Amino acid sequence: NAGVTQTPKFQVLKTGQSMTLQCAQDMNHEYMSWYRQDPGMGLRLIHYSVGAGITDQGEVPNGYNVSRSTTEDFPLRLLSAAPSQTSVYFCASSSGLPYNSPLHFGNGTRLTVT
Amino acid sequence: QQPVQSPQAVILREGEDAVINCSSSKALYSVHWYRQKHGEAPVFLMILLKGGEQKGHEKISASFNEKKQQSSLYLTASQLSYSGTYFCGTPPNTGNQFYFGTGTSLTVIP
C-alpha cells in the first residue's frame, strides 16, 4: 500500500495564480484533512472531510477550497495565491474520526508564493 | 483551540530522560502524540483516551489526566533516533476537528 500520496512535492507560484494540491489515499479511509505547517505555529487545520461529498472548514480555511468526489481523493485548491500561503502542506487521513483514530500523513507539498 | 506544549525546545545527552507537556484550556477527549523528523511528515506515536490511562511505545510512554486537561510524554534513556519535533494533538470534542500543539523540539546529542 502506498498510504497517503501528495503531489507535487515542491511548487513555486506567482501571486494571483491558482493551483491544486493533490492528495490520494489507498487505505479506504473515510476521514481526510489538510494542514499547513509554518515555523513556530505547528500544524493548522485548513479543511477536512468525513466522507465523499462532505467537507467542512477548519481553523484557517480562507483562500482555500476543497471537494471530495471519491473516498480516495481530497484535492486542495488555492484560488488566488498570496505570499501568506507560502507553507508546507500536509494531507492526512484516518480510518475513523480523529477522536480515537490515528492520522496518517502524506509527505507534504512545499509551496512558495512570490 | 490549539493545545499548549512545554518546553518549546530541549537538548539531551544520550541516556537522559525528558518530559514534554501538553495542556488545554478546554476539556480534552483524547490526546495524540506524533514525532516529526526534519523535512519529513509527522508520524503517529500513540493515542490516549479518557480514563487517565498511560501507554507505552518502546521507551516512550505517555499519561493523560482529563481532569487537569493535560497530557505528558515521557522519553526515558533517550537515543539519538529520538531527535525530532514532538506534537500533541487533541479534538475539541468527539467530532471531526483536530488541533495540534505548537511542538517541542527535542535534540539528543552523543
mmCIF file of C-alpha atoms in Angstrom, chain B residues 10-102:
data_model
loop_
_atom_site.group_PDB
_atom_site.id
_atom_site.type_symbol
_atom_site.label_atom_id
_atom_site.label_comp_id
_atom_site.label_asym_id
_atom_site.label_seq_id
_atom_site.Cartn_x
_atom_site.Cartn_y
_atom_site.Cartn_z
ATOM 1 C CA VAL B 10 15.076 20.634 24.925
ATOM 2 C CA ILE B 11 18.565 19.256 24.395
ATOM 3 C CA LEU B 12 19.512 15.926 25.963
ATOM 4 C CA ARG B 13 22.538 13.709 26.060
ATOM 5 C CA GLU B 14 22.063 10.079 25.101
ATOM 6 C CA GLY B 15 20.629 8.136 28.002
ATOM 7 C CA GLU B 16 18.948 11.104 29.693
ATOM 8 C CA ASP B 17 15.206 11.377 30.273
ATOM 9 C CA ALA B 18 12.765 14.070 29.166
ATOM 10 C CA VAL B 19 9.153 15.050 29.763
ATOM 11 C CA ILE B 20 7.037 17.014 27.288
ATOM 12 C CA ASN B 21 3.776 18.509 28.486
ATOM 13 C CA CYS B 22 0.580 19.300 26.616
ATOM 14 C CA SER B 23 -2.258 21.247 28.174
ATOM 15 C CA SER B 24 -5.528 22.752 27.071
ATOM 16 C CA SER B 25 -7.893 25.398 28.394
ATOM 17 C CA LYS B 26 -10.776 23.253 27.144
ATOM 18 C CA ALA B 27 -11.876 19.742 28.017
ATOM 19 C CA LEU B 28 -9.767 17.016 26.455
ATOM 20 C CA TYR B 29 -11.484 13.988 24.958
ATOM 21 C CA SER B 30 -8.346 12.279 23.780
ATOM 22 C CA VAL B 31 -4.707 13.126 23.112
ATOM 23 C CA HIS B 32 -2.481 12.016 20.264
ATOM 24 C CA TRP B 33 1.307 12.221 20.168
ATOM 25 C CA TYR B 34 3.333 12.475 16.942
ATOM 26 C CA ARG B 35 7.019 12.827 16.122
ATOM 27 C CA GLN B 36 8.300 14.691 13.072
ATOM 28 C CA LYS B 37 11.865 14.427 11.823
ATOM 29 C CA HIS B 38 13.280 17.370 9.905
ATOM 30 C CA GLY B 39 11.894 17.510 6.371
ATOM 31 C CA GLU B 40 9.563 14.572 6.923
ATOM 32 C CA ALA B 41 5.904 14.013 7.732
ATOM 33 C CA PRO B 42 4.643 13.620 11.300
ATOM 34 C CA VAL B 43 4.489 10.001 12.440
ATOM 35 C CA PHE B 44 1.908 8.709 14.905
ATOM 36 C CA LEU B 45 3.207 7.508 18.292
ATOM 37 C CA MET B 46 0.123 6.870 20.425
ATOM 38 C CA ILE B 47 -3.424 7.843 21.354
ATOM 39 C CA LEU B 48 -4.659 8.208 24.908
ATOM 40 C CA LEU B 49 -8.370 8.192 25.598
ATOM 41 C CA LYS B 50 -10.294 9.327 28.646
ATOM 42 C CA GLY B 51 -9.640 7.443 31.862
ATOM 43 C CA GLY B 52 -6.211 8.614 32.949
ATOM 44 C CA GLU B 53 -4.554 5.837 31.054
ATOM 45 C CA GLN B 54 -0.887 5.506 30.434
ATOM 46 C CA LYS B 55 0.540 3.989 27.304
ATOM 47 C CA GLY B 56 3.963 2.894 26.217
ATOM 48 C CA HIS B 57 5.816 2.706 22.945
ATOM 49 C CA GLU B 58 9.336 1.291 23.301
ATOM 50 C CA LYS B 59 10.909 3.622 25.877
ATOM 51 C CA ILE B 60 8.380 6.346 25.181
ATOM 52 C CA SER B 61 5.247 6.479 27.294
ATOM 53 C CA ALA B 62 2.514 8.992 27.998
ATOM 54 C CA SER B 63 -0.135 9.821 30.546
ATOM 55 C CA PHE B 64 -3.450 11.636 30.207
ATOM 56 C CA ASN B 65 -5.198 13.442 33.045
ATOM 57 C CA GLU B 66 -8.562 14.614 31.733
ATOM 58 C CA LYS B 67 -9.431 16.458 34.951
ATOM 59 C CA LYS B 68 -6.303 18.581 34.688
ATOM 60 C CA GLN B 69 -6.790 18.805 30.921
ATOM 61 C CA GLN B 70 -3.222 17.786 30.268
ATOM 62 C CA SER B 71 -1.031 15.020 28.931
ATOM 63 C CA SER B 72 2.655 14.294 29.335
ATOM 64 C CA LEU B 73 5.043 12.369 27.098
ATOM 65 C CA TYR B 74 7.926 10.601 28.826
ATOM 66 C CA LEU B 75 11.105 9.691 26.985
ATOM 67 C CA THR B 76 13.446 7.518 29.011
ATOM 68 C CA ALA B 77 17.058 6.614 28.282
ATOM 69 C CA SER B 78 16.932 8.761 25.159
ATOM 70 C CA GLN B 79 18.564 7.613 21.945
ATOM 71 C CA LEU B 80 19.870 9.668 19.013
ATOM 72 C CA SER B 81 16.892 8.449 16.984
ATOM 73 C CA TYR B 82 14.513 10.252 19.353
ATOM 74 C CA SER B 83 15.558 13.632 17.959
ATOM 75 C CA GLY B 84 12.760 15.498 16.229
ATOM 76 C CA THR B 85 9.777 17.694 16.955
ATOM 77 C CA TYR B 86 7.022 16.227 19.089
ATOM 78 C CA PHE B 87 3.442 17.333 18.674
ATOM 79 C CA CYS B 88 0.432 16.637 20.779
ATOM 80 C CA GLY B 89 -2.965 16.814 19.140
ATOM 81 C CA THR B 90 -6.452 16.993 20.569
ATOM 82 C CA PRO B 91 -10.025 17.058 19.271
ATOM 83 C CA PRO B 92 -12.279 19.744 20.817
ATOM 84 C CA ASN B 93 -14.973 17.102 21.216
ATOM 85 C CA THR B 94 -15.742 13.613 19.896
ATOM 86 C CA GLY B 95 -16.419 15.084 16.463
ATOM 87 C CA ASN B 96 -14.474 15.890 13.362
ATOM 88 C CA GLN B 97 -11.914 18.577 14.058
ATOM 89 C CA PHE B 98 -8.427 18.042 15.386
ATOM 90 C CA TYR B 99 -5.846 20.547 16.562
ATOM 91 C CA PHE B 100 -2.110 20.260 17.099
ATOM 92 C CA GLY B 101 0.096 21.961 19.652
ATOM 93 C CA THR B 102 2.971 24.172 18.533
#
